[in-house]
mmCIF file of C-alpha atoms in Angstrom:
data_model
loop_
_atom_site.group_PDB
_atom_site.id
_atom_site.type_symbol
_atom_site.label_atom_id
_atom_site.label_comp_id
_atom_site.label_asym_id
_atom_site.label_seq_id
_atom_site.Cartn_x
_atom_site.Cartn_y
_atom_site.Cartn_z
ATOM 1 C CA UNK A 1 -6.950 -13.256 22.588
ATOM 2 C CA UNK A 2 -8.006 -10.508 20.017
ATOM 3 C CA UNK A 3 -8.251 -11.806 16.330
ATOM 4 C CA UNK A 4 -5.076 -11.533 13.982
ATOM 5 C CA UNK A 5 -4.920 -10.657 10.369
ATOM 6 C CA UNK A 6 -3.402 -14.163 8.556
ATOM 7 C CA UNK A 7 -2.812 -14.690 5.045
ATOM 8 C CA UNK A 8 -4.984 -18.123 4.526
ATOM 9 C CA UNK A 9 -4.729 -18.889 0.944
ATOM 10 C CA UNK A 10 -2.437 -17.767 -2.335
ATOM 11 C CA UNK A 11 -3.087 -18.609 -6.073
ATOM 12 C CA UNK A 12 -0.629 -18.542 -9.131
ATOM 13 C CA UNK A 13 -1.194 -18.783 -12.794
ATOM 14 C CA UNK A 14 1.109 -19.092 -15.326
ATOM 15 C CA UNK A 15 0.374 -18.385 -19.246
ATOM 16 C CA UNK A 16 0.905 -21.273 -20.880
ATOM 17 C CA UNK A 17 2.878 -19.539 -23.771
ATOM 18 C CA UNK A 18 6.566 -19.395 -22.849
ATOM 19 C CA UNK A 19 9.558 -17.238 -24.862
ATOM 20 C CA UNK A 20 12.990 -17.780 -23.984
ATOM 21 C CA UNK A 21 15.883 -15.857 -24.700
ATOM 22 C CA UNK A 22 16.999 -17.030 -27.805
ATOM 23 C CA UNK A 23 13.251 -16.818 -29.250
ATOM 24 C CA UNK A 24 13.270 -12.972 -28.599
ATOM 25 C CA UNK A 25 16.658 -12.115 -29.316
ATOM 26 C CA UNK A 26 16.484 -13.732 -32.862
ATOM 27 C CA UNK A 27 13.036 -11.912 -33.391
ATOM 28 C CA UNK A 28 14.434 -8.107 -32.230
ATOM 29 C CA UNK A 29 18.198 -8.853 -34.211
ATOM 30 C CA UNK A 30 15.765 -9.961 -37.365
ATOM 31 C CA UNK A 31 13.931 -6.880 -36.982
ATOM 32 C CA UNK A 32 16.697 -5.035 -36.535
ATOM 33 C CA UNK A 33 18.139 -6.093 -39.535
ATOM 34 C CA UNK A 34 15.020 -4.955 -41.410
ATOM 35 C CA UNK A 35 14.893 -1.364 -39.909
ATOM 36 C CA UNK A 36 19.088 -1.067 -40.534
ATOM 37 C CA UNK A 37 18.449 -2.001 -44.036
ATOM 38 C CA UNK A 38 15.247 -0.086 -44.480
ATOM 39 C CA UNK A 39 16.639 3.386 -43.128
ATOM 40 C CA UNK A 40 20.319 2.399 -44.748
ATOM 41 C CA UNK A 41 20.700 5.541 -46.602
ATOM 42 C CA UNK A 42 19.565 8.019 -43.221
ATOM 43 C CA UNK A 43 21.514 5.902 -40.928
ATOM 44 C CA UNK A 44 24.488 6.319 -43.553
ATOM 45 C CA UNK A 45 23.864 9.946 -43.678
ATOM 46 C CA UNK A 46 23.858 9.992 -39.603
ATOM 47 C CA UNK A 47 20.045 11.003 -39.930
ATOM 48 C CA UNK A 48 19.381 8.108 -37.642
ATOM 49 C CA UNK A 49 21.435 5.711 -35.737
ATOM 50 C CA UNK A 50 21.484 2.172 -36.585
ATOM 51 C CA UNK A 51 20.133 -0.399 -34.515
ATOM 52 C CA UNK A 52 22.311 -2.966 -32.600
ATOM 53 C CA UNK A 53 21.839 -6.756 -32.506
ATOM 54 C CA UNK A 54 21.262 -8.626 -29.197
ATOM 55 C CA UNK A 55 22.120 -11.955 -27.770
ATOM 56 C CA UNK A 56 20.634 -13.951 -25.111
ATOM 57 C CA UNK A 57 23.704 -13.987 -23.141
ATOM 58 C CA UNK A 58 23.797 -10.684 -22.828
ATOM 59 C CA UNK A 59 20.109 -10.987 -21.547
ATOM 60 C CA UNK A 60 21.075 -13.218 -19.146
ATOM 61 C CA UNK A 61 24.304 -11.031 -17.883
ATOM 62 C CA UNK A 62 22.185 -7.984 -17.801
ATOM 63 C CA UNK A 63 19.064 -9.839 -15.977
ATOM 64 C CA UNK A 64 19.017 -12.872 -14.853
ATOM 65 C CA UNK A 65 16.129 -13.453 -17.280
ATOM 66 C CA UNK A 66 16.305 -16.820 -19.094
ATOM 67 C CA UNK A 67 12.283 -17.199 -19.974
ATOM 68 C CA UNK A 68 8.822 -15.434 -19.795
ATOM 69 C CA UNK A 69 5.644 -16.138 -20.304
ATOM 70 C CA UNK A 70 3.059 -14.635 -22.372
ATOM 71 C CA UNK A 71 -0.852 -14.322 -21.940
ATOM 72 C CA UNK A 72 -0.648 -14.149 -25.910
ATOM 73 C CA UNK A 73 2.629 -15.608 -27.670
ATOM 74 C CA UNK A 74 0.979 -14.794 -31.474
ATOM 75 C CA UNK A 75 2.711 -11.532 -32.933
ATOM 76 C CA UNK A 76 5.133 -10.757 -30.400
ATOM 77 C CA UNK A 77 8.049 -12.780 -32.962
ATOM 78 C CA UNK A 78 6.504 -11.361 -35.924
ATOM 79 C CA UNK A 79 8.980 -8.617 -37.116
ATOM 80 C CA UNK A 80 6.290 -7.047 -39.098
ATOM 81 C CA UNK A 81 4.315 -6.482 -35.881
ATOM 82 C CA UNK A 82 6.572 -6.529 -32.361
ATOM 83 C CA UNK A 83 3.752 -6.655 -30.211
ATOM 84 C CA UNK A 84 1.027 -9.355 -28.959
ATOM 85 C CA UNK A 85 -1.820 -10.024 -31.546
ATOM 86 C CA UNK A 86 -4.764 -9.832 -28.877
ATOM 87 C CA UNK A 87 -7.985 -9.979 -30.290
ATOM 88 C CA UNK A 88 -10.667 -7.510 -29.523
ATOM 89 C CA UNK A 89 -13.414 -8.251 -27.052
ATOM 90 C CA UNK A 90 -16.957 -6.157 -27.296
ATOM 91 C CA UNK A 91 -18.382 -4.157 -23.912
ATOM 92 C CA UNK A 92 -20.607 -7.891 -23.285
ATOM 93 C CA UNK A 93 -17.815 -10.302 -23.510
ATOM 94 C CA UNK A 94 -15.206 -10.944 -20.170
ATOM 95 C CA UNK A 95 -12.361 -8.866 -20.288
ATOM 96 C CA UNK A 96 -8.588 -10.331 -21.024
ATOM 97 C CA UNK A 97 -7.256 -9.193 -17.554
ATOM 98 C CA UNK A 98 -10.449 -10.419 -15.828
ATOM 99 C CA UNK A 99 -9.582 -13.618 -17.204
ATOM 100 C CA UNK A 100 -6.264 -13.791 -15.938
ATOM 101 C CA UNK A 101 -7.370 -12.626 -12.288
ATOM 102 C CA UNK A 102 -9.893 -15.169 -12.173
ATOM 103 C CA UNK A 103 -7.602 -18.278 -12.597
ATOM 104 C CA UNK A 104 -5.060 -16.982 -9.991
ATOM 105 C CA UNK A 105 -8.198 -15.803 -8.026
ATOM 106 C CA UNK A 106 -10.473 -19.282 -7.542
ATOM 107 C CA UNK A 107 -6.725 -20.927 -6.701
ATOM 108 C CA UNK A 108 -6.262 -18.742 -3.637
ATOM 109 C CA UNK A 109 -9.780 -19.453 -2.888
ATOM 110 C CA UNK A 110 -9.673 -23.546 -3.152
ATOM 111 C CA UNK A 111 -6.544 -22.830 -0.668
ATOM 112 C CA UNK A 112 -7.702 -20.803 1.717
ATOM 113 C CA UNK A 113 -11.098 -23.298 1.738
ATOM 114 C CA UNK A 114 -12.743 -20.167 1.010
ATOM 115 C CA UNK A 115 -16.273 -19.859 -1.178
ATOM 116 C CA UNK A 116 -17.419 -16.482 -3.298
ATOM 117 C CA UNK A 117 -19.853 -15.793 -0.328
ATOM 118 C CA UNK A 118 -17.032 -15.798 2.161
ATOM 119 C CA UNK A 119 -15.327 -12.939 0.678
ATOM 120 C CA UNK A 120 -16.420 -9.263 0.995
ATOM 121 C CA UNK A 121 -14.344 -7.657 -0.951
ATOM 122 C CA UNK A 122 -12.020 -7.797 -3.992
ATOM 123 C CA UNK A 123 -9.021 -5.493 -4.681
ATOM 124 C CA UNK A 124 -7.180 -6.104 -8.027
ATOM 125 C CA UNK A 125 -3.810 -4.352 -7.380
ATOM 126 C CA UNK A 126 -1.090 -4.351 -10.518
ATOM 127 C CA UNK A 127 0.600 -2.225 -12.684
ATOM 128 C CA UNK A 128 -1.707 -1.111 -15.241
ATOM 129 C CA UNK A 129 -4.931 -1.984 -16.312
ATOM 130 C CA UNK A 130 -6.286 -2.121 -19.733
ATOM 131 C CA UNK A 131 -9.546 0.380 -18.872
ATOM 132 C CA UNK A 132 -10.128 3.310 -16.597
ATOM 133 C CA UNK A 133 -13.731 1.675 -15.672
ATOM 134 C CA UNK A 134 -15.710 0.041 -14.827
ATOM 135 C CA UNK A 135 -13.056 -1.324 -12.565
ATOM 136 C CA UNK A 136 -11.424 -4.923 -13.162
ATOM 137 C CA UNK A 137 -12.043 -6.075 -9.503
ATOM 138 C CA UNK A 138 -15.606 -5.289 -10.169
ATOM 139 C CA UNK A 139 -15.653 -7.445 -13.064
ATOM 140 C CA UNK A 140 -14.144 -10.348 -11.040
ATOM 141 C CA UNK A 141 -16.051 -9.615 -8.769
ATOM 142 C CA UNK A 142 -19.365 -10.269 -10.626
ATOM 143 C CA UNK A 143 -17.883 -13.236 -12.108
ATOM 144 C CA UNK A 144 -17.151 -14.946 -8.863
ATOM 145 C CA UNK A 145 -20.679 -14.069 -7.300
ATOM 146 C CA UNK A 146 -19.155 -12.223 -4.339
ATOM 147 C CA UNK A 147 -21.380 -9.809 -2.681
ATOM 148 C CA UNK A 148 -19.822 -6.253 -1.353
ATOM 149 C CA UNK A 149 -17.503 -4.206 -3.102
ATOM 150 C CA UNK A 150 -14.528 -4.203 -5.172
ATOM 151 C CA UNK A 151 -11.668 -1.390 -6.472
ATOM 152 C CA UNK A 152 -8.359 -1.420 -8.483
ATOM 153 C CA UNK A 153 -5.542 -0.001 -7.595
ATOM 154 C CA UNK A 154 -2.110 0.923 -9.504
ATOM 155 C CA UNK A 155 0.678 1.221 -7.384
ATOM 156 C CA UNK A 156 3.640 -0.511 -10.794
ATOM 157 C CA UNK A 157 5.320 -2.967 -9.463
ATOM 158 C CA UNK A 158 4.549 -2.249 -5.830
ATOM 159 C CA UNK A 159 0.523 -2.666 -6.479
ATOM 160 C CA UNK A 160 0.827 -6.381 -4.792
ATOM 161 C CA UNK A 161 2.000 -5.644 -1.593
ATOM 162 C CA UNK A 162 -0.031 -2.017 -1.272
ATOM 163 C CA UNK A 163 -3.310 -4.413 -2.019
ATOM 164 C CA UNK A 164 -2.367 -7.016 0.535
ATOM 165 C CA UNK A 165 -1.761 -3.916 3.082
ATOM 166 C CA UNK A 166 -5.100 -2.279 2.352
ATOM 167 C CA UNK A 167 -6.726 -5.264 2.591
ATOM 168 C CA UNK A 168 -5.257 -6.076 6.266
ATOM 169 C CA UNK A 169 -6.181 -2.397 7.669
ATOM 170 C CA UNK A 170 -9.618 -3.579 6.269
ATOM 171 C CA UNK A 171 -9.930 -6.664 7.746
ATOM 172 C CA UNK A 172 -8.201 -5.257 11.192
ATOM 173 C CA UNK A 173 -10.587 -2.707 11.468
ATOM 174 C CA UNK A 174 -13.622 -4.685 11.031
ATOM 175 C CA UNK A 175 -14.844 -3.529 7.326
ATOM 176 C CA UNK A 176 -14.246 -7.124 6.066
ATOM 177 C CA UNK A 177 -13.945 -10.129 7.190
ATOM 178 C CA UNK A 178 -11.755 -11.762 4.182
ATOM 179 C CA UNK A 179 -10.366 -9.277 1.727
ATOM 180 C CA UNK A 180 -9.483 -11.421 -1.950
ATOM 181 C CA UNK A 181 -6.476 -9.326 -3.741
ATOM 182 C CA UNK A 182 -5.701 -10.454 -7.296
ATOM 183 C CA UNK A 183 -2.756 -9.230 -9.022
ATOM 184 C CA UNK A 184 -3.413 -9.919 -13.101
ATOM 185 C CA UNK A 185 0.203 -8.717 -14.671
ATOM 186 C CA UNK A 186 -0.839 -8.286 -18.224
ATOM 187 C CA UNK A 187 2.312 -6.679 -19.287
ATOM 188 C CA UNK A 188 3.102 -7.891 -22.637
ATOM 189 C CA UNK A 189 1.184 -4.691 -24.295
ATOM 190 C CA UNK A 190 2.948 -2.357 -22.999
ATOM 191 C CA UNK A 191 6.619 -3.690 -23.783
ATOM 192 C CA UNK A 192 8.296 -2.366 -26.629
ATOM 193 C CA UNK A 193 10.040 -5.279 -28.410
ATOM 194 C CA UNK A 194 12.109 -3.132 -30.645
ATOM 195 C CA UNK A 195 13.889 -1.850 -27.994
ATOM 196 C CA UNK A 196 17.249 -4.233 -27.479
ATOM 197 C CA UNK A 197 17.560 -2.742 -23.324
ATOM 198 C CA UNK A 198 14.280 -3.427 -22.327
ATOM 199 C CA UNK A 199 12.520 -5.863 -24.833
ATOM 200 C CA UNK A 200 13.760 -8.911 -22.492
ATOM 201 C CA UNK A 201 12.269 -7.359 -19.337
ATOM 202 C CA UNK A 202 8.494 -8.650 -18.606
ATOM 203 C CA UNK A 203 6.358 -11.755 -18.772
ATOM 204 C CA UNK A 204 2.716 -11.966 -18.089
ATOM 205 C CA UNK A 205 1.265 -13.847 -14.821
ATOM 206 C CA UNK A 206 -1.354 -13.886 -12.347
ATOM 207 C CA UNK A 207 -1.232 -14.127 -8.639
ATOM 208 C CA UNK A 208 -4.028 -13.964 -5.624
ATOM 209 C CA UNK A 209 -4.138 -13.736 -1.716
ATOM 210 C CA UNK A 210 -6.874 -14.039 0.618
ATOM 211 C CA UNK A 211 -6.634 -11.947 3.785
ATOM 212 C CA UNK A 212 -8.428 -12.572 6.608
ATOM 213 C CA UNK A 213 -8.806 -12.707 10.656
ATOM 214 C CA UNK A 214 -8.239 -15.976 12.630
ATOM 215 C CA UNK A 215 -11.243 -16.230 13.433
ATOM 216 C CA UNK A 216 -12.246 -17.090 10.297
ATOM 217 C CA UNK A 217 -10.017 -19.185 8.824
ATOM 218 C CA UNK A 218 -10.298 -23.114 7.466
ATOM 219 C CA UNK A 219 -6.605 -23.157 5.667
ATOM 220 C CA UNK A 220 -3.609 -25.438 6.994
ATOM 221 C CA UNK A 221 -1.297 -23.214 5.800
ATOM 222 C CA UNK A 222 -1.664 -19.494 7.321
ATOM 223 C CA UNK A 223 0.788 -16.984 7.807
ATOM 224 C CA UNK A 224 0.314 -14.196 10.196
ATOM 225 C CA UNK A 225 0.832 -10.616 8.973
ATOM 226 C CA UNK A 226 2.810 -9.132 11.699
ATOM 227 C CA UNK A 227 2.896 -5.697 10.448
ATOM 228 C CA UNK A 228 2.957 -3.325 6.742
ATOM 229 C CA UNK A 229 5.445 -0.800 5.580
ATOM 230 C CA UNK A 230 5.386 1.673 2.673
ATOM 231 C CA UNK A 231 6.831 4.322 1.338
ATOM 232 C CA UNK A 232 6.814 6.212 -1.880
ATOM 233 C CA UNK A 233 9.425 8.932 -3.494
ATOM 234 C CA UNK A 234 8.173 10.308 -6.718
ATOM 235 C CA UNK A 235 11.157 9.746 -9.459
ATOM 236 C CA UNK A 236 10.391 9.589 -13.340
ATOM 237 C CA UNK A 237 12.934 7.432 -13.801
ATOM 238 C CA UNK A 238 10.482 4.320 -14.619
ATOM 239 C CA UNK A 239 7.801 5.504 -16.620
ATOM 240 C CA UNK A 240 5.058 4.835 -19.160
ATOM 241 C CA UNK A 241 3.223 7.623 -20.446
ATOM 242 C CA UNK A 242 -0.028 6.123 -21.997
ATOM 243 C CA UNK A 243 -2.913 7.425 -21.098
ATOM 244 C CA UNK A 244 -6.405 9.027 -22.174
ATOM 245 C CA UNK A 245 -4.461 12.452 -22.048
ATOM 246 C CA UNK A 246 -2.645 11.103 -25.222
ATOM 247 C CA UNK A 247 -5.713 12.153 -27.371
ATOM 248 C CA UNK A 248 -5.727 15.538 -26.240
ATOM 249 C CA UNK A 249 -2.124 16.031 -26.838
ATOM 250 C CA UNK A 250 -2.472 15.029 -29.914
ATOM 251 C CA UNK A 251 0.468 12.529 -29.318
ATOM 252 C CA UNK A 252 0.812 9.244 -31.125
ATOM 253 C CA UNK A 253 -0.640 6.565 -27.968
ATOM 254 C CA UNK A 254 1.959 3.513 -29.551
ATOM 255 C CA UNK A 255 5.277 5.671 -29.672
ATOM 256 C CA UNK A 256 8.128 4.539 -27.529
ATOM 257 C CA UNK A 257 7.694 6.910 -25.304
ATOM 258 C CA UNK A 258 4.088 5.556 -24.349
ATOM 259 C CA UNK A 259 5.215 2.650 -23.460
ATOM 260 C CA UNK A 260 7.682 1.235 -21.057
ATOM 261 C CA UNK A 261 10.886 2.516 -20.299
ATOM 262 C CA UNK A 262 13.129 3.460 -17.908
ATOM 263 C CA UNK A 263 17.269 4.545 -16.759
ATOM 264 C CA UNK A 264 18.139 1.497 -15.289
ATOM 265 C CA UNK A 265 21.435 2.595 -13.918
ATOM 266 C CA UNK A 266 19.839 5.386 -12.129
ATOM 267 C CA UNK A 267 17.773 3.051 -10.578
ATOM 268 C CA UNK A 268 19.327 0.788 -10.014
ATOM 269 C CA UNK A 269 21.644 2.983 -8.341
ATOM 270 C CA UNK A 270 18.821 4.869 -6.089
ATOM 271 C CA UNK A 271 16.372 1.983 -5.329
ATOM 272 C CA UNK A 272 19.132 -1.046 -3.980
ATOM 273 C CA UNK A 273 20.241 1.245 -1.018
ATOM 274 C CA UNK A 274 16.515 2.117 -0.382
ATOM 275 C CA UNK A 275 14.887 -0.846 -0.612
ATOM 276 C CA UNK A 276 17.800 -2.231 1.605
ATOM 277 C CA UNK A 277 17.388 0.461 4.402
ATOM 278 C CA UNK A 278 13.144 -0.216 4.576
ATOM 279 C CA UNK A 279 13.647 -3.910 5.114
ATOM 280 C CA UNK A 280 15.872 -3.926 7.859
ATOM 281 C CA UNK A 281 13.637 -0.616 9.304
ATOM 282 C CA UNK A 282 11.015 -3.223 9.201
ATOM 283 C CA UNK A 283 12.190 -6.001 10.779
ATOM 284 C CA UNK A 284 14.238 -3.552 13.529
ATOM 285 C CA UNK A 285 10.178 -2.494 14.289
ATOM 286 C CA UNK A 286 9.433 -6.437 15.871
ATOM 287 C CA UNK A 287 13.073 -6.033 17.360
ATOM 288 C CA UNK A 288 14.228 -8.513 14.635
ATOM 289 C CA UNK A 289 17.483 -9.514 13.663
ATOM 290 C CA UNK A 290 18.187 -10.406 10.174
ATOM 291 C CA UNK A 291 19.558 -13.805 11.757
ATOM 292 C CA UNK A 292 15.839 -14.017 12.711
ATOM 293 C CA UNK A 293 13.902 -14.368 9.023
ATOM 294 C CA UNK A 294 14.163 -17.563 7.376
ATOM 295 C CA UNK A 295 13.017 -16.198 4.025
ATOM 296 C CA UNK A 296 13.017 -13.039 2.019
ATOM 297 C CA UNK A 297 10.495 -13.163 -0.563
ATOM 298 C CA UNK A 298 11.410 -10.103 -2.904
ATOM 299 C CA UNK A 299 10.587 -8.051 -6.139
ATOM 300 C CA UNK A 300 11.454 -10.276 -8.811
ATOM 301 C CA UNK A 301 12.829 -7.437 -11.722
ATOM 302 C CA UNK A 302 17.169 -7.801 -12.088
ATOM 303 C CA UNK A 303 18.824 -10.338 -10.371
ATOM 304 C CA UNK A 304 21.692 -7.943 -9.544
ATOM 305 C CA UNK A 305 19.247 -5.544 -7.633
ATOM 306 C CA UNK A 306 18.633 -8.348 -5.681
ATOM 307 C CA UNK A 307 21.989 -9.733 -4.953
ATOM 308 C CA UNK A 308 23.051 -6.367 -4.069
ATOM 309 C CA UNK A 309 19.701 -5.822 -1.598
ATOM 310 C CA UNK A 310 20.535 -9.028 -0.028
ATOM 311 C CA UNK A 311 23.928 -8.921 0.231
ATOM 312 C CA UNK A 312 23.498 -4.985 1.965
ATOM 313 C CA UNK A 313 20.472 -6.615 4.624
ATOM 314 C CA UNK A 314 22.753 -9.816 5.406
ATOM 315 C CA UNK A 315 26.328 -8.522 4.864
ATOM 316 C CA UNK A 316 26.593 -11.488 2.668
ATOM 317 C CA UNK A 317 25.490 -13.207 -0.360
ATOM 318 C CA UNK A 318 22.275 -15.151 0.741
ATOM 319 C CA UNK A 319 21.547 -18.807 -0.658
ATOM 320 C CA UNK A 320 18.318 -19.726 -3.218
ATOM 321 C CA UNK A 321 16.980 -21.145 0.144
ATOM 322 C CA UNK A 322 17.071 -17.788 2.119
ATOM 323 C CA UNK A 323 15.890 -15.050 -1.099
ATOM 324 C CA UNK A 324 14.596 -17.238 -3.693
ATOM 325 C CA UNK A 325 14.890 -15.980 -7.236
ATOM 326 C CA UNK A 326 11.702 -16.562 -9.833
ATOM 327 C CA UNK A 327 12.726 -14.046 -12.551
ATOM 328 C CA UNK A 328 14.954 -16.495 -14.478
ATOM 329 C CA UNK A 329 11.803 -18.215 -15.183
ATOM 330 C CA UNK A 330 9.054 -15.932 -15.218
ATOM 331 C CA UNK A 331 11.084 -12.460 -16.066
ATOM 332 C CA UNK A 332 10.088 -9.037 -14.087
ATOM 333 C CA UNK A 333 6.079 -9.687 -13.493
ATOM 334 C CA UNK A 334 5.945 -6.403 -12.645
ATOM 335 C CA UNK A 335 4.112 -6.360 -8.968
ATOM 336 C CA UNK A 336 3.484 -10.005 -9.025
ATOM 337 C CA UNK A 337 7.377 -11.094 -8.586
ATOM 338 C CA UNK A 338 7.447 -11.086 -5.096
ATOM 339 C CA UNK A 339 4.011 -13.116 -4.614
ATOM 340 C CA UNK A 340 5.608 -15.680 -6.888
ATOM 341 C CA UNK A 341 8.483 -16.275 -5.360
ATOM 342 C CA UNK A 342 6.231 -17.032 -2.177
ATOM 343 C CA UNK A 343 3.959 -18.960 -3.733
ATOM 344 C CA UNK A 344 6.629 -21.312 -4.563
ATOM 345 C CA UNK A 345 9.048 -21.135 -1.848
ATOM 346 C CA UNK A 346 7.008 -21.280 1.481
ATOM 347 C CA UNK A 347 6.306 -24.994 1.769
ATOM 348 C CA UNK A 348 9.191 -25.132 3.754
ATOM 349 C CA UNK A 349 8.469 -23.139 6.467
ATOM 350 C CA UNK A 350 7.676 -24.347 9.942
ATOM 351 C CA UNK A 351 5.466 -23.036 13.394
ATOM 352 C CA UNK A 352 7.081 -19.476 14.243
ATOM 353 C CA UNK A 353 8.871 -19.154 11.261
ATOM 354 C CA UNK A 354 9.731 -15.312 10.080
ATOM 355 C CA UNK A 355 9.501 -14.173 6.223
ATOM 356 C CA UNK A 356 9.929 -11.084 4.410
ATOM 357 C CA UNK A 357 7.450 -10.326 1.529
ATOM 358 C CA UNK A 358 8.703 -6.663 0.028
ATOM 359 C CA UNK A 359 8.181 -5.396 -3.812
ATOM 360 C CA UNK A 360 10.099 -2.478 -5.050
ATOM 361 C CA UNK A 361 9.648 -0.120 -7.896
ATOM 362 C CA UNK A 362 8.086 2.684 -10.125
ATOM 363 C CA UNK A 363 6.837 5.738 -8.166
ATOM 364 C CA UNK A 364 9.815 4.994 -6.466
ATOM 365 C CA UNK A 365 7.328 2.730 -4.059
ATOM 366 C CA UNK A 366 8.344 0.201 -1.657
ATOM 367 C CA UNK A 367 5.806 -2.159 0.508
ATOM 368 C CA UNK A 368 6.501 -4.310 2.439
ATOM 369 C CA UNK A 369 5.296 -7.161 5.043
ATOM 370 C CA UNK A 370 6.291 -9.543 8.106
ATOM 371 C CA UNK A 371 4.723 -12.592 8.166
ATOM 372 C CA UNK A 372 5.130 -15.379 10.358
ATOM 373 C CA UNK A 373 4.094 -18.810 9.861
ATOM 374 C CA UNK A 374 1.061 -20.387 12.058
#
């Protein structure tokens, strides 16, 4: 029998700095009560609009979000500052999203009884990084001691899934034998927590996989990759516009428009039916019915995207059992939603079981995976 491609071992890591709702929402509606009274005369004079208060139940309504967590809690209350206080770390020292990969990194390795020399290659897959180069996977890779290469890749919130498919067409076509992808969401930095629609959205988190053939693996708990689907569809309706370009444009690299933002309704509006359409294209490939997958492990970033992508795949509303949600604890993690939710919702599964692993989001991108359990 020729090898298969399995997914031996996953890692998560959770900040241990946690904000909930009401935490934010009294930090942005104190803010905005600075900035209204601040700009009282302009806003008066219709120079400038004022801004609106908040409330965690609208959050919640809006969401799903109840909680996030934060690589670095200090600043992001202060209303004097609106953004995480991260200190600055010189060329020698490890870098903060290094740090982050390597926690959720050495727990996908302890799972998948995997060492440093076992793995030859790393691939740290999220939304953004904090530098161009040297790359972050090279970095991790260093710090592990793991011979062979390493690259990052930026695919927003579909990075995880892309990285897990690039590492099975590796490790199917014989260039590795066990491929270590490491999703570090460090996404507190670019949120801008002034802005009432979209200061709620992210948390920080870290997640890991180790890919590899049968062949190879020690783990007890391995799920098969039956097959990878992508596709991408460029819209600009999610965006963030820093960059290195930003000096040469003369352009201000911490105005709103840098960071995060996007037209949710328009997304939400052009993303549900499409994400909706590749599942079931993907499953219809193994001549799968939906009746046939126990578990849909999804993109973790409004909870009403979800319902509505479930309830289009099923024709029904599906249970916590069948599409687990994470985001009312952890908020959108950007790529690393999806790899949560199956970190903590696969225990379950038996011999032969069928799951769904598929992230959604900026580009428009969608990736997807079948697994089955071993």
């Amino acid at each position: 029998m020729s090898s298969r491609v399995v997914i031996s071992g996953s890692g998560l890591w959770t900040p241990e700095h946690r904000i909930s709702n009401q935490e934010l929402v009294a930090s942005y509606n104190a803010w905005a009560d600075q900035y209204n009274s601040k700009n009282a005369q302009a806003i008066q004079a219709g120079e400038l609009e004022a801004k609106p208060h908040s409330s965690a139940e609208f959050v919640e309504k809006a969401s799903g979000i109840k909680n996030r967590y934060a690589y670095i809690k200090d600043g992001i209350l202060d209303i004097n500052r609106m953004r995480p206080r991260i200190p600055l770390r010189t060329d020698e020292q490890l870098s903060d999203q290094a740090e982050i990969a390597l926690h959720s990194a050495r727990l996908a390795l302890k799972a998948a009884n995997k060492s440093p020399a076992d793995i030859d290659a790393v691939i740290v897959s999220c939304a953004i990084t904090q530098r161009s180069f040297p790359a972050i996977a090279i970095e991790v890779q260093q710090q592990l001691g793991i011979k062979g290469f390493g690259f990052d890749m930026l695919v927003a919130c579909s990075a995880a899934t892309f990285g897990v498919h690039r590492a099975y067409e590796m490790v199917k076509a014989g260039t590795a034998k066990a491929v270590l992808v490491i999703n570090p969401e460090l996404t507190s930095p670019l949120v801008n927590y002034t802005d009432r629609d979209s200061h709620f959205i992210f948390g920080d988190v870290s997640t890991a996989m180790v890919v590899e053939s049968t062949q190879s693996c020690q783990s007890d708990n391995v799920f098969e990759i039956l097959s990878t689907k992508a596709v991408t569809q460029y819209s600009s309706n999610i965006r963030a516009n820093i960059g290195y370009v930003n000096h040469a444009n003369d352009s201000d690299p911490t105005s709103p428009d840098k960071l995060f933002y996007q037209y949710g309704r328009k997304v939400f509006k052009e993303v549900c039916p499409m994400a909706a359409e590749h599942i079931l294209q993907h499953i219809q490939q193994h001549q799968l019915d939906t009746t046939d997958v126990k578990r849909w492990w999804l993109h973790q970033a409004n909870i009403n995207m979800n319902l509505l992508i479930v309830k289009k795949i099923l024709g029904r509303d599906a249970t916590q059992q069948e599409a687990p949600i994470v985001l009312d604890e952890y908020a959108n993690t950007a790529s690393a939603g999806s790899l949560i939710a199956f970190n903590l919702h696969q225990q379950d599964m038996q011999t032969g079981d069928v799951g769904v692993l598929c992230s959604f989001g900026a580009g428009y991108s969608i990736g997807s995976l079948v697994l089955r359990k071993m």
